[in-house]
Amino acid sequence: MTAKEFHINTPAEGFLNITRSVRETIEESGVRSGIVVIWCAHTTAGITINENADPDVVDDMLLGLAKAYPDRPEFRHMEGNSAAHLKCSAMGVSKTIPIENGRMLLGIWQGIYFCEFDGPRSRKYYVKVIEG
């Protein structure tokens, strides 16, 4: 199966739950055992896995990232989005999840998020299911 491309419109900053699209891609593939790779082809956005039960977790993560990676006047990047690049590097641009019995081996509270740090934008991410 080739990687499936998804398009997403993002807010200025935030985490968008993409778990359903990944799950549906796995179901469409028919793969029962293997891995799924979620890839973000951007330098100011990323992919993470975290709690999906309490929306305050996402808010707290964004607050923590803003505190850890504030915009600084001494940054030299002319686009003015160096903090977004740092957040992207900290979160990462991909995740790999095992598949067994046609299902991702996510924990009960885990969800997959597209992380926007420099929006609003029209973004894309890819999902690749690999049998094995």
N, CA, C and O of each residue as an XYZ file, in Angstrom:
528
protein
N       0.845     -1.186      0.000
C       0.000      0.000      0.000
C       0.886      1.244      0.000
O       1.848      1.336      0.763
N       0.551      2.190     -0.858
C       1.282      3.457     -0.860
C       0.805      4.322      0.303
O      -0.283      4.112      0.840
N       1.613      5.275      0.679
C       1.237      6.186      1.763
C       0.005      6.978      1.355
O      -0.097      7.455      0.225
N      -0.917      7.109      2.279
C      -2.134      7.881      2.036
C      -1.904      9.309      2.525
O      -1.434      9.526      3.642
N      -2.241     10.276      1.676
C      -2.039     11.694      1.996
C      -3.333     12.281      2.533
O      -4.409     12.064      1.976
N      -3.213     13.028      3.621
C      -4.354     13.713      4.225
C      -4.074     15.213      4.237
O      -2.937     15.638      4.441
N      -5.111     16.002      4.018
C      -5.018     17.462      4.073
C      -5.804     17.936      5.281
O      -6.878     17.419      5.588
N      -5.249     18.927      5.957
C      -5.857     19.415      7.191
C      -5.649     20.920      7.277
O      -4.561     21.424      7.000
N      -6.700     21.632      7.662
C      -6.594     23.073      7.910
C      -6.431     23.264      9.406
O      -7.212     22.743     10.202
N      -5.410     24.016      9.777
C      -5.046     24.108     11.183
C      -5.322     25.494     11.756
O      -5.413     26.474     11.017
N      -5.454     25.567     13.076
C      -5.556     26.872     13.741
C      -4.168     27.491     13.870
O      -3.188     26.922     13.387
N      -4.078     28.631     14.507
C      -2.787     29.288     14.718
C      -1.829     28.372     15.463
O      -0.649     28.287     15.121
N      -2.329     27.699     16.466
C      -1.554     26.723     17.218
C      -2.537     25.752     17.847
O      -3.604     26.157     18.307
N      -2.185     24.481     17.871
C      -3.067     23.515     18.505
C      -2.755     22.093     18.093
O      -1.946     21.845     17.199
N      -3.415     21.165     18.768
C      -3.286     19.745     18.482
C      -4.606     19.262     17.901
O      -5.661     19.460     18.503
N      -4.554     18.636     16.745
C      -5.750     18.099     16.105
C      -5.697     16.575     16.163
O      -4.725     15.964     15.720
N      -6.740     15.972     16.708
C      -6.779     14.527     16.871
C      -6.986     13.866     15.506
O      -8.016     14.071     14.863
N      -6.007     13.073     15.067
C      -6.076     12.403     13.769
C      -6.184     10.879     13.931
O      -5.997     10.138     12.965
N      -6.483     10.419     15.136
C      -6.539      8.985     15.414
C      -7.507      8.272     14.480
O      -7.197      7.195     13.970
N      -8.665      8.857     14.254
C      -9.686      8.206     13.425
C      -9.185      7.974     11.997
O      -9.386      6.896     11.437
N      -8.534      8.982     11.406
C      -8.058      8.821     10.028
C      -6.991      7.731      9.939
O      -6.931      7.002      8.948
N      -6.156      7.615     10.958
C      -5.137      6.561     10.969
C      -5.819      5.202     11.113
O      -5.494      4.263     10.386
N      -6.750      5.098     12.034
C      -7.481      3.841     12.248
C      -8.200      3.401     10.971
O      -8.149      2.226     10.604
N      -8.865      4.333     10.298
C      -9.586      3.998      9.062
C      -8.631      3.567      7.948
O      -8.965      2.689      7.154
N      -7.452      4.174      7.885
C      -6.466      3.781      6.887
C      -6.003      2.345      7.123
O      -5.826      1.580      6.175
N      -5.812      1.989      8.376
C      -5.431      0.615      8.708
C      -6.541     -0.347      8.298
O      -6.270     -1.387      7.698
N      -7.782     -0.009      8.618
C      -8.913     -0.868      8.246
C      -8.999     -1.050      6.739
O      -9.210     -2.163      6.257
N      -8.835      0.043      5.991
C      -8.878     -0.026      4.527
C      -7.765     -0.898      3.962
O      -7.945     -1.545      2.930
N      -6.622     -0.918      4.627
C      -5.474     -1.678      4.125
C      -5.675     -3.183      4.268
O      -5.127     -3.959      3.485
N      -6.449     -3.595      5.252
C      -6.634     -5.017      5.508
C      -5.475     -5.661      6.246
O      -5.498     -6.869      6.480
N      -4.460     -4.890      6.622
C      -3.306     -5.438      7.335
C      -3.730     -5.840      8.744
O      -4.361     -5.068      9.467
N      -3.371     -7.056      9.112
C      -3.722     -7.581     10.432
C      -2.550     -7.483     11.418
O      -2.751     -7.363     12.627
N      -1.327     -7.536     10.884
C      -0.144     -7.472     11.725
C       0.931     -6.680     10.978
O       1.230     -6.964      9.818
N       1.501     -5.695     11.646
C       2.523     -4.871     11.012
C       2.748     -3.605     11.809
O       2.702     -3.606     13.040
N       2.994     -2.514     11.079
C       3.172     -1.208     11.710
C       2.470     -0.145     10.867
O       2.221     -0.331      9.676
N       2.163      0.956     11.512
C       1.674      2.129     10.805
C       2.611      3.286     11.148
O       2.985      3.485     12.304
N       2.979      4.041     10.115
C       3.841      5.201     10.279
C       3.032      6.437      9.916
O       2.419      6.493      8.850
N       3.032      7.421     10.799
C       2.365      8.704     10.553
C       3.481      9.737     10.399
O       4.340      9.878     11.269
N       3.450     10.456      9.276
C       4.552     11.358      8.911
C       4.015     12.745      8.582
O       3.044     12.882      7.839
N       4.646     13.763      9.134
C       4.325     15.164      8.865
C       5.484     15.765      8.089
O       6.616     15.783      8.570
N       5.205     16.254      6.895
C       6.266     16.777      6.027
C       6.397     18.297      6.166
O       6.409     19.020      5.170
N       6.491     18.762      7.387
C       6.613     20.198      7.653
C       7.673     20.433      8.718
O       8.022     19.515      9.460
N       8.188     21.654      8.801
C       9.233     21.972      9.779
C       8.722     22.799     10.953
O       9.480     23.105     11.873
N       7.436     23.164     10.927
C       6.861     23.903     12.053
C       5.571     23.238     12.537
O       4.713     23.887     13.135
N       5.450     21.947     12.270
C       4.326     21.140     12.747
C       4.866     19.749     13.040
O       5.929     19.384     12.539
N       4.157     18.970     13.838
C       4.655     17.648     14.194
C       3.545     16.658     14.459
O       2.368     16.931     14.223
N       3.946     15.507     14.954
C       3.027     14.424     15.312
C       3.376     13.969     16.722
O       4.551     13.809     17.049
N       2.367     13.761     17.555
C       2.610     13.220     18.889
C       1.500     12.252     19.259
O       0.439     12.223     18.635
N       1.766     11.469     20.281
C       0.777     10.579     20.886
C       0.669     10.984     22.336
O       1.673     11.087     23.042
N      -0.573     11.217     22.784
C      -0.766     11.567     24.181
C      -2.212     11.320     24.569
O      -2.996     10.792     23.780
N      -2.557     11.703     25.779
C      -3.908     11.448     26.298
C      -4.966     12.122     25.439
O      -4.814     13.271     25.026
N      -6.045     11.381     25.178
C      -7.146     11.945     24.391
C      -8.450     12.010     25.182
O      -9.500     12.289     24.602
N      -8.411     11.760     26.490
C      -9.635     11.760     27.289
C      -9.942     13.131     27.888
O     -11.105     13.527     27.969
N      -8.921     13.846     28.301
C      -9.101     15.138     28.965
C      -8.492     16.234     28.095
O      -7.273     16.270     27.926
N      -9.317     17.137     27.534
C      -8.785     18.199     26.668
C      -7.818     19.143     27.385
O      -7.051     19.847     26.729
N      -7.841     19.169     28.706
C      -6.903     20.012     29.445
C      -5.455     19.560     29.239
O      -4.532     20.365     29.369
N      -5.251     18.274     28.917
C      -3.895     17.787     28.680
C      -3.284     18.511     27.485
O      -2.133     18.943     27.542
N      -4.050     18.645     26.404
C      -3.562     19.351     25.217
C      -3.255     20.801     25.565
O      -2.209     21.322     25.178
N      -4.150     21.452     26.287
C      -3.913     22.845     26.692
C      -2.641     22.956     27.531
O      -1.844     23.874     27.340
N      -2.457     22.022     28.455
C      -1.270     22.040     29.308
C       0.000     21.792     28.496
O       1.037     22.400     28.761
N      -0.080     20.904     27.512
C       1.089     20.654     26.667
C       1.463     21.901     25.870
O       2.641     22.241     25.762
N       0.464     22.578     25.315
C       0.746     23.809     24.571
C       1.339     24.878     25.485
O       2.256     25.597     25.087
N       0.822     24.984     26.705
C       1.359     25.939     27.669
C       2.805     25.593     28.012
O       3.665     26.472     28.052
N       3.069     24.318     28.256
C       4.422     23.884     28.582
C       5.407     24.140     27.443
O       6.533     24.581     27.673
N       4.973     23.860     26.215
C       5.838     24.122     25.053
C       6.099     25.616     24.883
O       7.209     26.014     24.530
N       5.085     26.445     25.132
C       5.267     27.899     25.027
C       6.261     28.399     26.070
O       7.052     29.303     25.801
N       6.216     27.807     27.259
C       7.156     28.205     28.317
C       8.569     27.707     28.003
O       9.549     28.414     28.241
N       8.668     26.484     27.467
C       9.980     25.904     27.172
C      10.630     26.536     25.951
O      11.852     26.670     25.882
N       9.792     26.926     24.980
C      10.292     27.466     23.712
C       9.605     28.790     23.386
O       8.831     28.867     22.433
N       9.885     29.837     24.174
C       9.257     31.133     23.900
C       9.887     31.796     22.677
O      11.023     31.500     22.306
N       9.131     32.689     22.067
C       9.701     33.508     20.993
C      10.697     34.467     21.641
O      10.399     35.082     22.664
N      11.857     34.588     21.052
C      12.911     35.405     21.652
C      13.396     36.451     20.658
O      13.559     36.150     19.476
N      13.627     37.666     21.119
C      14.063     38.729     20.207
C      15.429     38.444     19.573
O      15.735     38.979     18.508
N      16.242     37.616     20.209
C      17.566     37.338     19.655
C      17.569     36.267     18.561
O      18.607     36.016     17.949
N      16.420     35.635     18.309
C      16.346     34.676     17.204
C      16.631     35.400     15.903
O      16.200     36.538     15.721
N      17.353     34.756     14.995
C      17.798     35.397     13.765
C      17.006     34.984     12.534
O      17.092     35.649     11.502
N      16.248     33.919     12.616
C      15.482     33.443     11.457
C      14.504     34.527     11.009
O      13.666     34.977     11.790
N      14.617     34.939      9.759
C      13.879     36.111      9.276
C      12.366     35.921      9.235
O      11.631     36.908      9.258
N      11.881     34.688      9.174
C      10.428     34.475      9.132
C       9.765     34.702     10.486
O       8.545     34.846     10.562
N      10.552     34.734     11.545
C       9.992     35.011     12.861
C       9.268     33.825     13.488
O       8.432     34.009     14.373
N       9.578     32.610     13.039
C       8.885     31.443     13.592
C       9.857     30.407     14.168
O       9.602     29.205     14.110
N      10.965     30.887     14.718
C      11.960     29.975     15.284
C      11.393     29.145     16.427
O      11.737     27.971     16.561
N      10.539     29.726     17.246
C       9.935     28.963     18.344
C       9.132     27.782     17.788
O       9.136     26.702     18.379
N       8.453     27.975     16.671
C       7.693     26.892     16.042
C       8.632     25.785     15.547
O       8.310     24.602     15.663
N       9.782     26.162     15.000
C      10.761     25.168     14.567
C      11.284     24.359     15.762
O      11.447     23.143     15.666
N      11.541     25.026     16.865
C      12.012     24.333     18.069
C      10.950     23.361     18.600
O      11.271     22.232     18.971
N       9.702     23.798     18.635
C       8.614     22.928     19.111
C       8.459     21.708     18.207
O       8.253     20.593     18.686
N       8.559     21.928     16.904
C       8.481     20.823     15.948
C       9.591     19.812     16.213
O       9.342     18.607     16.256
N      10.801     20.299     16.388
C      11.915     19.392     16.641
C      11.743     18.632     17.952
O      12.112     17.462     18.046
N      11.185     19.292     18.960
C      10.961     18.634     20.254
C       9.889     17.545     20.152
O      10.039     16.476     20.743
N       8.820     17.806     19.418
C       7.720     16.836     19.297
C       8.048     15.735     18.306
O       7.652     14.587     18.506
N       8.763     16.063     17.244
C       9.054     15.098     16.198
C       8.024     15.155     15.092
O       6.922     15.670     15.281
N       8.389     14.620     13.932
C       7.500     14.684     12.766
C       6.915     13.332     12.381
O       6.228     13.227     11.366
N       7.178     12.286     13.180
C       6.596     10.989     12.854
C       6.401     10.143     14.099
O       7.029     10.363     15.135
N       5.521      9.179     13.968
C       5.299      8.161     14.996
C       5.083      6.837     14.290
O       4.499      6.786     13.207
N       5.558      5.765     14.909
C       5.372      4.410     14.414
C       4.647      3.618     15.494
O       5.043      3.620     16.660
N       3.573      2.937     15.082
C       2.743      2.204     16.035
C       2.563      0.772     15.545
O       2.241      0.561     14.375
N       2.764     -0.222     16.420
C       2.523     -1.612     16.023
C       1.033     -1.867     15.771
O       0.165     -1.252     16.391
N       0.768     -2.778     14.856
C      -0.600     -3.225     14.549
C      -0.675     -4.718     14.849
O       0.167     -5.483     14.379
N      -1.658     -5.139     15.616
C      -1.931     -6.552     15.857
C      -3.433     -6.766     15.761
O      -4.223     -5.969     16.268
N      -3.811     -7.852     15.103
C      -5.232     -8.161     14.904
C      -5.982     -7.007     14.256
O      -7.150     -6.767     14.561
N      -5.309     -6.298     13.366
C      -5.928     -5.206     12.629
C      -6.124     -3.925     13.414
O      -6.804     -3.013     12.944
N      -5.542     -3.838     14.602
C      -5.725     -2.662     15.458
C      -4.388     -2.123     15.946
O      -3.441     -2.876     16.175
N      -4.331     -0.807     16.098
C      -3.135     -0.194     16.669
C      -3.009     -0.583     18.138
O      -4.008     -0.703     18.846
N      -1.788     -0.776     18.580
C      -1.547     -1.096     19.985
C      -1.361      0.191     20.792
O      -0.328      0.401     21.428
N      -2.380      1.037     20.750
C      -2.387      2.259     21.558
C      -2.935      1.944     22.942
O      -3.759      1.043     23.105
N      -2.475      2.686     23.927
C      -3.039      2.565     25.261
C      -4.461      3.120     25.286
O      -4.863      3.859     24.387
N      -5.202      2.766     26.299
C      -6.623      3.121     26.378
C      -6.852      4.634     26.306
O      -7.870      5.075     25.773
N      -5.935      5.420     26.827
C      -6.118      6.868     26.854
C      -5.359      7.580     25.743
O      -5.401      8.808     25.667
N      -4.675      6.851     24.888
C      -3.815      7.485     23.891
C      -4.553      7.847     22.607
O      -5.422      7.113     22.138
N      -4.184      8.995     22.055
C      -4.644      9.441     20.753
C      -3.460      9.990     19.968
O      -2.418     10.319     20.536
N      -3.637     10.083     18.658
C      -2.584     10.596     17.773
C      -2.966     12.019     17.382
O      -4.100     12.277     16.976
N      -2.024     12.928     17.506
C      -2.295     14.341     17.249
C      -1.361     14.926     16.197
O      -0.160     14.657     16.190
N      -1.939     15.736     15.307
C      -1.179     16.619     14.436
C      -0.975     17.902     15.230
O      -1.945     18.498     15.700
N       0.268     18.333     15.384
C       0.607     19.488     16.215
C       0.961     20.678     15.328
O       1.944     20.639     14.588
N       0.168     21.716     15.407
C       0.434     22.938     14.639
C       1.076     23.974     15.547
O       0.574     24.264     16.633
N       2.205     24.533     15.082
C       2.912     25.552     15.845
C       3.086     26.859     15.084
O       3.648     27.812     15.625
N       2.615     26.926     13.833
C       2.864     28.112     13.008
C       1.724     28.338     12.021
O       1.960     28.588     10.839
N       0.499     28.251     12.505
C      -0.650     28.390     11.616
C      -1.251     29.784     11.705
O      -0.634     30.714     12.224
N      -2.456     29.908     11.192
C      -3.203     28.840     10.514
C      -2.614     28.539      9.137
O      -2.095     29.415      8.445
N      -2.719     27.267      8.775
C      -2.175     26.829      7.492
C      -2.993     25.660      6.940
O      -3.782     25.025      7.640
N      -2.768     25.415      5.671
C      -3.244     24.191      5.041
C      -2.066     23.225      5.071
O      -1.028     23.487      4.462
N      -2.225     22.118      5.773
C      -1.120     21.181      5.991
C      -1.470     19.818      5.405
O      -2.600     19.570      4.985
N      -0.467     18.943      5.390
C      -0.724     17.560      5.014
C       0.109     16.645      5.885
O       1.160     17.017      6.406
N      -0.400     15.435      6.022
C       0.342     14.382      6.701
C       0.074     13.083      5.949
O      -0.877     12.976      5.175
N       0.926     12.112      6.195
C       0.865     10.844      5.470
C       0.733      9.694      6.453
O       1.258      9.739      7.566
N       0.017      8.658      6.016
C      -0.119      7.442      6.809
C       0.285      6.270      5.920
O      -0.263      6.079      4.835
N       1.247      5.494      6.397
C       1.739      4.334      5.649
C       1.565      3.095      6.529
O       2.076      3.031      7.647
N       0.835      2.117      5.999
C       0.619      0.855      6.695
C       1.548     -0.189      6.063
O       1.570     -0.365      4.844
N       2.303     -0.865      6.906
C       3.276     -1.845      6.428
C       2.973     -3.186      7.078
O       2.942     -3.313      8.302
N       2.751     -4.183      6.229
C       2.455     -5.526      6.723
C       3.749     -6.197      7.168
O       4.812     -5.979      6.587
N       3.638     -7.011      8.201
C       4.838     -7.724      8.634
C       4.663     -8.324      9.926
O       5.581     -8.964     10.439
